[in-house]
Every structure is written in C-alpha cells, then in structure tokens.
CSV table of C-alpha atoms in Angstrom, one decimal:
chain,number,residue,atom,x,y,z
A,16,MET,CA,-0.8,-29.8,-5.0
A,17,SER,CA,2.9,-28.3,-5.1
A,18,ASN,CA,4.7,-25.3,-3.5
A,19,ALA,CA,8.6,-26.3,-4.8
A,20,ASP,CA,10.0,-23.3,-6.2
A,21,GLN,CA,8.9,-22.0,-2.9
A,22,ILE,CA,10.4,-24.1,-1.0
A,23,ALA,CA,13.1,-24.5,-2.3
A,24,ASP,CA,13.9,-20.8,-2.2
A,25,TRP,CA,13.1,-19.9,1.5
A,26,ASN,CA,15.2,-22.8,2.1
A,27,GLY,CA,18.5,-21.6,-0.6
A,28,PRO,CA,20.5,-18.4,0.0
A,29,LEU,CA,16.6,-16.6,0.6
A,30,GLY,CA,15.9,-18.0,3.4
A,31,GLN,CA,19.4,-17.8,5.1
A,32,ARG,CA,18.9,-14.3,4.0
A,33,TRP,CA,15.8,-13.1,6.2
A,34,ALA,CA,17.5,-15.8,8.8
A,35,ALA,CA,20.3,-13.2,9.3
A,36,LEU,CA,18.3,-10.3,9.2
A,37,GLN,CA,15.7,-10.8,11.5
A,38,ARG,CA,16.0,-8.2,13.2
A,39,GLU,CA,15.8,-5.4,10.0
A,40,ILE,CA,12.8,-8.0,8.5
A,41,GLU,CA,11.2,-7.9,12.0
A,42,GLY,CA,10.8,-3.9,12.4
A,43,ILE,CA,9.3,-3.9,9.2
A,44,VAL,CA,6.6,-6.3,9.7
A,45,ARG,CA,5.8,-5.5,13.3
A,46,PRO,CA,3.0,-3.1,13.2
A,47,PHE,CA,1.0,-5.2,10.9
A,48,GLY,CA,1.6,-8.7,12.8
A,49,LEU,CA,0.5,-6.0,16.1
A,50,ALA,CA,-2.5,-5.8,13.8
A,51,ALA,CA,-3.6,-9.3,12.8
A,52,LEU,CA,-2.8,-10.3,16.9
A,53,ALA,CA,-5.5,-7.8,17.6
A,54,ARG,CA,-8.2,-8.8,15.0
A,55,ALA,CA,-7.1,-12.3,16.3
A,56,ALA,CA,-7.6,-11.9,20.0
A,57,PRO,CA,-6.1,-15.2,21.0
A,58,GLN,CA,-7.6,-15.9,24.5
A,59,ALA,CA,-6.4,-17.7,27.4
A,60,GLY,CA,-6.9,-21.9,26.4
A,61,GLU,CA,-6.9,-21.5,22.3
A,62,ARG,CA,-5.1,-23.6,20.2
A,63,VAL,CA,-3.6,-22.4,17.4
A,64,VAL,CA,-1.9,-22.7,14.2
A,65,ASP,CA,0.8,-19.8,13.4
A,66,ILE,CA,0.6,-20.8,9.2
A,67,GLY,CA,4.2,-19.7,7.6
A,68,CYS,CA,5.4,-18.6,10.9
A,69,GLY,CA,9.3,-17.8,10.6
A,70,CYS,CA,11.3,-17.0,13.2
A,71,GLY,CA,9.5,-17.3,15.3
A,72,ASP,CA,7.7,-13.5,16.6
A,73,THR,CA,4.8,-14.0,16.0
A,74,SER,CA,4.3,-17.6,17.2
A,75,ILE,CA,5.8,-16.2,21.1
A,76,ALA,CA,3.2,-13.4,20.6
A,77,LEU,CA,0.6,-15.6,20.5
A,78,ALA,CA,1.8,-18.9,22.6
A,79,GLN,CA,2.6,-15.4,25.7
A,80,ARG,CA,-1.8,-14.2,24.5
A,81,VAL,CA,-2.8,-18.4,24.8
A,82,GLY,CA,-1.1,-18.9,27.9
A,83,ALA,CA,0.0,-22.9,29.6
A,84,SER,CA,-3.5,-24.2,28.8
A,85,GLY,CA,-2.9,-22.9,25.5
A,86,ARG,CA,-0.9,-24.5,22.3
A,87,VAL,CA,1.0,-22.7,19.4
A,88,LEU,CA,2.3,-24.8,16.8
A,89,GLY,CA,4.4,-22.7,14.7
A,90,VAL,CA,4.9,-24.3,10.5
A,91,ASP,CA,6.9,-23.1,7.6
A,92,VAL,CA,8.9,-24.6,4.8
A,93,SER,CA,12.2,-23.3,5.8
A,94,ARG,CA,14.9,-24.5,8.0
A,95,PRO,CA,17.0,-21.7,8.2
A,96,MET,CA,13.9,-19.6,9.7
A,97,LEU,CA,12.7,-22.1,12.2
A,98,ASP,CA,16.2,-22.7,13.5
A,99,VAL,CA,16.3,-19.1,14.8
A,100,ALA,CA,12.5,-19.3,16.3
A,101,ARG,CA,13.6,-22.6,17.5
A,102,ALA,CA,17.0,-21.2,19.2
A,103,ALA,CA,15.0,-18.6,20.2
A,104,GLY,CA,12.6,-20.1,22.5
A,105,GLY,CA,9.3,-20.5,24.1
A,106,PRO,CA,7.1,-21.9,27.2
A,107,SER,CA,5.7,-25.8,27.0
A,108,TRP,CA,3.3,-25.1,25.1
A,109,LEU,CA,4.9,-23.6,22.2
A,110,THR,CA,6.5,-26.2,19.1
A,111,TYR,CA,8.0,-26.2,15.3
A,112,ARG,CA,7.4,-28.0,12.5
A,113,GLU,CA,8.5,-27.4,9.3
A,114,ALA,CA,6.2,-27.9,6.8
A,115,ASP,CA,4.3,-26.6,3.8
A,116,ALA,CA,1.3,-25.8,5.5
A,117,ALA,CA,-0.8,-26.4,2.5
A,118,GLU,CA,-0.7,-30.0,2.9
A,119,ALA,CA,0.9,-30.8,5.8
A,120,GLU,CA,-1.0,-32.8,8.5
A,121,LEU,CA,-2.0,-30.0,11.3
A,122,PRO,CA,-4.0,-30.2,14.7
A,123,PRO,CA,-7.5,-30.5,13.9
A,124,ASP,CA,-10.1,-28.3,15.9
A,125,THR,CA,-7.8,-25.7,16.0
A,126,ASP,CA,-9.9,-22.4,16.8
A,127,VAL,CA,-7.2,-20.1,15.7
A,128,LEU,CA,-5.9,-20.1,11.9
A,129,PHE,CA,-2.7,-16.8,11.8
A,130,SER,CA,-0.2,-15.8,9.6
A,131,ARG,CA,1.6,-13.5,9.4
A,132,PHE,CA,2.9,-12.6,5.7
A,133,GLY,CA,2.6,-16.4,5.3
A,134,VAL,CA,-0.1,-17.0,3.1
A,135,MET,CA,0.4,-15.7,-0.4
A,136,PHE,CA,2.7,-18.3,-1.4
A,137,PHE,CA,0.7,-21.1,-2.5
A,138,ASP,CA,0.7,-22.2,-5.7
A,139,GLN,CA,-2.5,-23.4,-5.7
A,140,PRO,CA,-4.5,-20.9,-3.1
A,141,VAL,CA,-8.0,-22.6,-3.4
A,142,PRO,CA,-6.9,-25.8,-2.5
A,143,ALA,CA,-5.1,-24.5,0.1
A,144,LEU,CA,-7.3,-22.8,1.7
A,145,ARG,CA,-9.4,-25.2,1.6
A,146,HIS,CA,-7.1,-27.3,3.6
A,147,LEU,CA,-5.7,-24.4,6.0
A,148,ARG,CA,-9.7,-24.7,6.9
A,149,GLY,CA,-10.0,-28.3,6.9
A,150,ALA,CA,-7.6,-27.9,10.7
A,151,LEU,CA,-10.6,-24.7,12.5
A,152,ARG,CA,-12.7,-26.1,14.1
A,153,ARG,CA,-16.5,-25.4,13.5
A,154,GLY,CA,-16.4,-21.3,14.3
A,155,GLY,CA,-12.9,-21.4,14.7
A,156,ARG,CA,-11.7,-17.7,13.2
A,157,PHE,CA,-8.9,-17.2,10.2
A,158,VAL,CA,-6.5,-14.2,10.7
A,159,PHE,CA,-3.9,-13.6,8.1
A,160,ALA,CA,-2.5,-10.0,7.0
A,161,CYS,CA,-1.0,-9.6,3.6
A,162,TRP,CA,0.5,-6.3,1.6
A,163,ARG,CA,-1.6,-4.3,-0.3
A,164,ALA,CA,-0.8,-3.1,-4.1
A,165,PRO,CA,2.0,-2.0,-4.7
A,166,ARG,CA,1.9,1.3,-5.5
A,167,ASP,CA,0.7,1.8,-1.4
A,168,ASN,CA,3.7,0.3,0.4
A,169,HIS,CA,6.0,2.5,-0.4
A,170,TRP,CA,8.6,1.6,1.7
A,171,ALA,CA,9.8,-1.3,-0.8
A,172,MET,CA,8.3,0.5,-4.0
A,173,THR,CA,10.8,4.2,-3.9
A,174,PRO,CA,14.2,2.8,-3.6
A,175,VAL,CA,13.3,-0.3,-5.6
A,176,GLY,CA,12.0,2.4,-8.2
A,177,ALA,CA,15.3,4.6,-7.9
A,178,ALA,CA,17.5,1.5,-8.8
A,179,ARG,CA,15.5,0.7,-12.1
A,180,GLN,CA,15.7,4.4,-12.7
A,181,ALA,CA,19.7,4.6,-11.9
A,182,LEU,CA,20.1,0.8,-14.0
A,183,GLY,CA,17.9,2.2,-16.3
A,184,VAL,CA,16.0,-0.7,-16.9
A,185,THR,CA,12.3,-1.1,-17.1
A,186,PRO,CA,10.7,-4.0,-15.2
A,187,ALA,CA,8.6,-6.4,-17.9
A,188,PRO,CA,4.9,-6.8,-16.5
A,189,ALA,CA,4.4,-9.8,-14.5
A,190,ASP,CA,1.3,-12.0,-13.6
A,191,PRO,CA,0.0,-9.9,-10.2
A,192,HIS,CA,-1.8,-13.1,-8.3
A,193,ALA,CA,1.6,-14.8,-9.1
A,194,PRO,CA,2.5,-16.5,-5.6
A,195,GLY,CA,5.2,-13.8,-4.3
A,196,PRO,CA,4.7,-10.8,-1.7
A,197,PHE,CA,2.4,-8.8,-3.1
A,198,ALA,CA,-0.3,-12.2,-4.6
A,199,PHE,CA,-3.3,-10.9,-2.8
A,200,ALA,CA,-3.0,-7.2,-3.5
A,201,ASP,CA,-5.9,-7.1,-4.7
A,202,GLY,CA,-8.7,-7.6,-1.3
A,203,GLU,CA,-11.8,-8.7,-3.9
A,204,ARG,CA,-9.9,-11.3,-5.7
A,205,VAL,CA,-9.0,-12.8,-1.2
A,206,ARG,CA,-12.6,-12.6,-0.5
A,207,GLY,CA,-13.1,-14.8,-3.8
A,208,LEU,CA,-10.7,-17.4,-2.8
A,209,LEU,CA,-11.9,-17.4,0.7
A,210,ALA,CA,-15.4,-17.8,0.3
A,211,ASP,CA,-15.0,-20.8,-2.7
A,212,ALA,CA,-12.0,-22.4,0.9
A,213,GLY,CA,-15.4,-22.3,2.2
A,214,PHE,CA,-14.9,-19.1,4.6
A,215,GLU,CA,-17.6,-17.4,5.7
A,216,ALA,CA,-18.0,-14.1,7.3
A,217,ILE,CA,-15.3,-12.3,5.4
A,218,GLY,CA,-13.6,-9.6,6.3
A,219,LEU,CA,-11.1,-7.1,4.9
A,220,GLU,CA,-9.5,-4.4,7.3
A,221,ARG,CA,-6.7,-1.6,6.1
A,222,CYS,CA,-4.4,-0.9,7.7
A,223,ASP,CA,-1.3,1.4,6.9
A,224,ALA,CA,1.4,2.4,9.3
A,225,PRO,CA,5.2,3.9,8.9
A,226,VAL,CA,8.1,2.2,8.2
A,227,LEU,CA,11.4,3.4,9.8
A,228,LEU,CA,14.1,2.4,6.6
A,229,GLY,CA,16.7,4.1,8.7
A,230,ALA,CA,18.7,6.2,11.0
A,231,SER,CA,20.1,8.4,8.0
A,232,ALA,CA,19.0,8.8,4.0
A,233,ARG,CA,22.3,6.3,3.3
A,234,ALA,CA,21.4,4.0,6.5
A,235,ALA,CA,17.7,3.6,4.5
A,236,ALA,CA,19.6,3.0,1.6
A,237,GLU,CA,21.5,0.1,2.6
A,238,ASN,CA,18.5,-1.1,4.8
A,239,SER,CA,16.9,-1.1,1.1
A,240,VAL,CA,19.0,-3.6,-0.6
A,241,ARG,CA,19.2,-6.0,2.2
A,242,VAL,CA,15.3,-6.6,2.3
A,243,GLY,CA,12.3,-6.2,-0.2
A,244,PRO,CA,11.8,-6.0,-3.6
A,245,THR,CA,15.0,-3.4,-4.2
A,246,SER,CA,16.9,-6.9,-3.1
A,247,ARG,CA,16.3,-8.8,-5.5
A,248,PHE,CA,16.5,-6.3,-8.4
A,249,VAL,CA,21.0,-6.0,-6.5
A,250,ARG,CA,20.5,-10.2,-7.6
A,251,GLU,CA,19.5,-10.0,-10.9
A,252,GLN,CA,21.8,-7.1,-11.9
A,253,GLY,CA,24.5,-8.3,-10.1
A,254,ALA,CA,26.6,-7.3,-7.2
A,255,GLU,CA,29.2,-4.7,-9.2
A,256,HIS,CA,25.7,-2.1,-9.7
A,257,LEU,CA,25.8,-1.8,-6.3
A,258,PRO,CA,27.7,1.2,-5.1
A,259,LEU,CA,25.3,2.6,-7.5
A,260,ILE,CA,22.2,2.2,-6.1
A,261,VAL,CA,22.8,2.7,-2.7
A,262,ASP,CA,23.9,6.8,-4.3
A,263,ALA,CA,20.9,6.7,-6.3
A,264,ILE,CA,18.7,5.3,-3.2
A,265,GLU,CA,19.9,7.8,-1.0
A,266,ALA,CA,20.0,10.9,-3.4
A,267,VAL,CA,15.8,10.1,-3.4
A,268,LEU,CA,15.2,9.3,-0.5
A,269,ALA,CA,17.1,12.0,1.7
A,270,PRO,CA,14.5,15.1,0.6
A,271,LEU,CA,12.0,12.4,2.6
A,272,ALA,CA,14.6,12.7,5.7
A,273,ALA,CA,12.8,13.6,9.0
A,274,PRO,CA,13.7,16.6,11.3
A,275,ASP,CA,16.2,14.3,13.3
A,276,GLY,CA,17.4,12.5,10.1
A,277,SER,CA,15.3,9.2,9.5
A,278,VAL,CA,14.1,8.3,6.4
A,279,SER,CA,10.1,6.5,7.4
A,280,LEU,CA,7.9,5.4,4.6
A,281,ILE,CA,4.1,3.9,4.5
A,282,GLY,CA,3.9,0.6,3.9
A,283,SER,CA,-0.4,-0.8,2.9
A,284,THR,CA,-1.5,-3.6,4.8
A,285,TRP,CA,-5.0,-6.1,4.5
A,286,ILE,CA,-6.4,-7.5,7.9
A,287,VAL,CA,-7.5,-10.2,6.2
A,288,ALA,CA,-11.2,-12.6,8.9
A,289,ALA,CA,-12.8,-15.0,8.0
A,290,HIS,CA,-14.8,-17.7,9.8
A,291,ASN,CA,-15.6,-21.3,9.6
A,292,PRO,CA,-18.6,-22.1,9.6
C-alpha cells in the first residue's frame, strides 16, 4: 500500500502553504470539526487517535475533552504542519507522530478514531480503513468529517468557476473517487468502503455551514486564491493570471455579500460514524 504522491505533496509546497495559512484554513473547517467532535463525544480517560491531524487544532480539542486520564495521538504525514502543531504546545497527554496512518503501527485498544478531512487521501481506502479498524477496541468508534459533492460546496466552487470562466478554461473530466478532498463525497460509496473494511453501525449525517471567505468581496477573492480548488487552479495556470482571476472572482462574489460587506458561502460535509464490532 502506498500513498507516496500524497506524502510528497504534503511535505512539499502544499504542506508548507497549509502550515503558513493555518488560521485561514481553520476558519473554513472549524464548524465541521466541531460537528464531528460532538458526534464522537470523547469522554474523560479515553484513548484517541486523530488521523490527519494537520496543525493540531483538533488534537488539542480532543485532549481537552479526554483530560489527564486520557491519551491523544495526532498522526499526519506532513512535517511542516506537525511543526506548527508541536510549536503550539499542549498537555502532556497529547503527542504527535509523523506517519501514514494507513499503514503505521497505531496504539492498540483505541477508544476513538477521529478525523477532520484526513481520510479522503488514501490510495487504497479499504485496506487503509481495515488497518485503522485494527487499532480500535471492540465497540470502539470511528468518526470523521469529509466533504460532500463539489456542487454542494459553494465556498469552493463559486470562486474556481469564476476563475475558469475568466481564462476560458473547461476542466477535463476527473475521477470522482481519486484521492483528494472530494473522494468521499458519495455517501453510499463511503458506507460500502467502511462495511468492506469490517465496520458496523455506519451512519452519515449531512452537515452544512456558512464558510466566511472574507470581510469584503475583494478580501474573499484574495483568500479564495490562497486555499481550496482555486489555489490549485492558479498554480496550474500560472501566477501571471492572478490579477485577472482575483478581479473575476470579486465581480462574482460582490452580489453575494451580506449587508456588512462580508462574503460567506455554504460548505457541505458528511459527518460519518461507525463502530468496530
């Protein structure tokens, strides 16, 4: 099993950029992480593994909930993001490990496997999920947040649509199941993957929330080219197109601004829960 391409990306410019933009990205994903935390309901004394912990925000939140009698291990392949996590500190019962959770040895008899947008990047999802289940105690629970379909995530697709139109680019058809942010968008596929990996009591709940893109249409446009699909589009097309792209996105977002000028668009996720029989 190999996630080599993803590991390379998250240890290169992509991981460095996410580490540098931690606060901005946290502002986008925070409401969905809170929904997943509420569903996981970690209890005092529980042992938790945070898969794809990134810069550590969810790991710290989990550690606060399990308390000194519990344990939290944050696992991620990205050294730049783990550097941010470790620099932020945390309680003594929170530790981090640079590793690929799809194949790394994990603490046995774990009570909760948790992930906020960290499980959609596996090259071979069923073997990876089966490996993760092997770390859970009997009756242990697995809870994660993953993005639903791109069409339901206006915060991501409205800006990139404006950018594509500005440059006259029509995207080539893509494999919707390829490792990436939207790989788990199909809820029935997710159920099947988890079932094939041996999980039971599988449930998916839709969670929609507004994503604040910026305090003004201009700020929202500038933020959009730094994170999400639009940032990838800019890298693919070349930074020389950036001024045209930002202007085009601002023009599309301006009519969507709230009375105070801020721009928020809907984000849509699945909160997925399953148990180890």
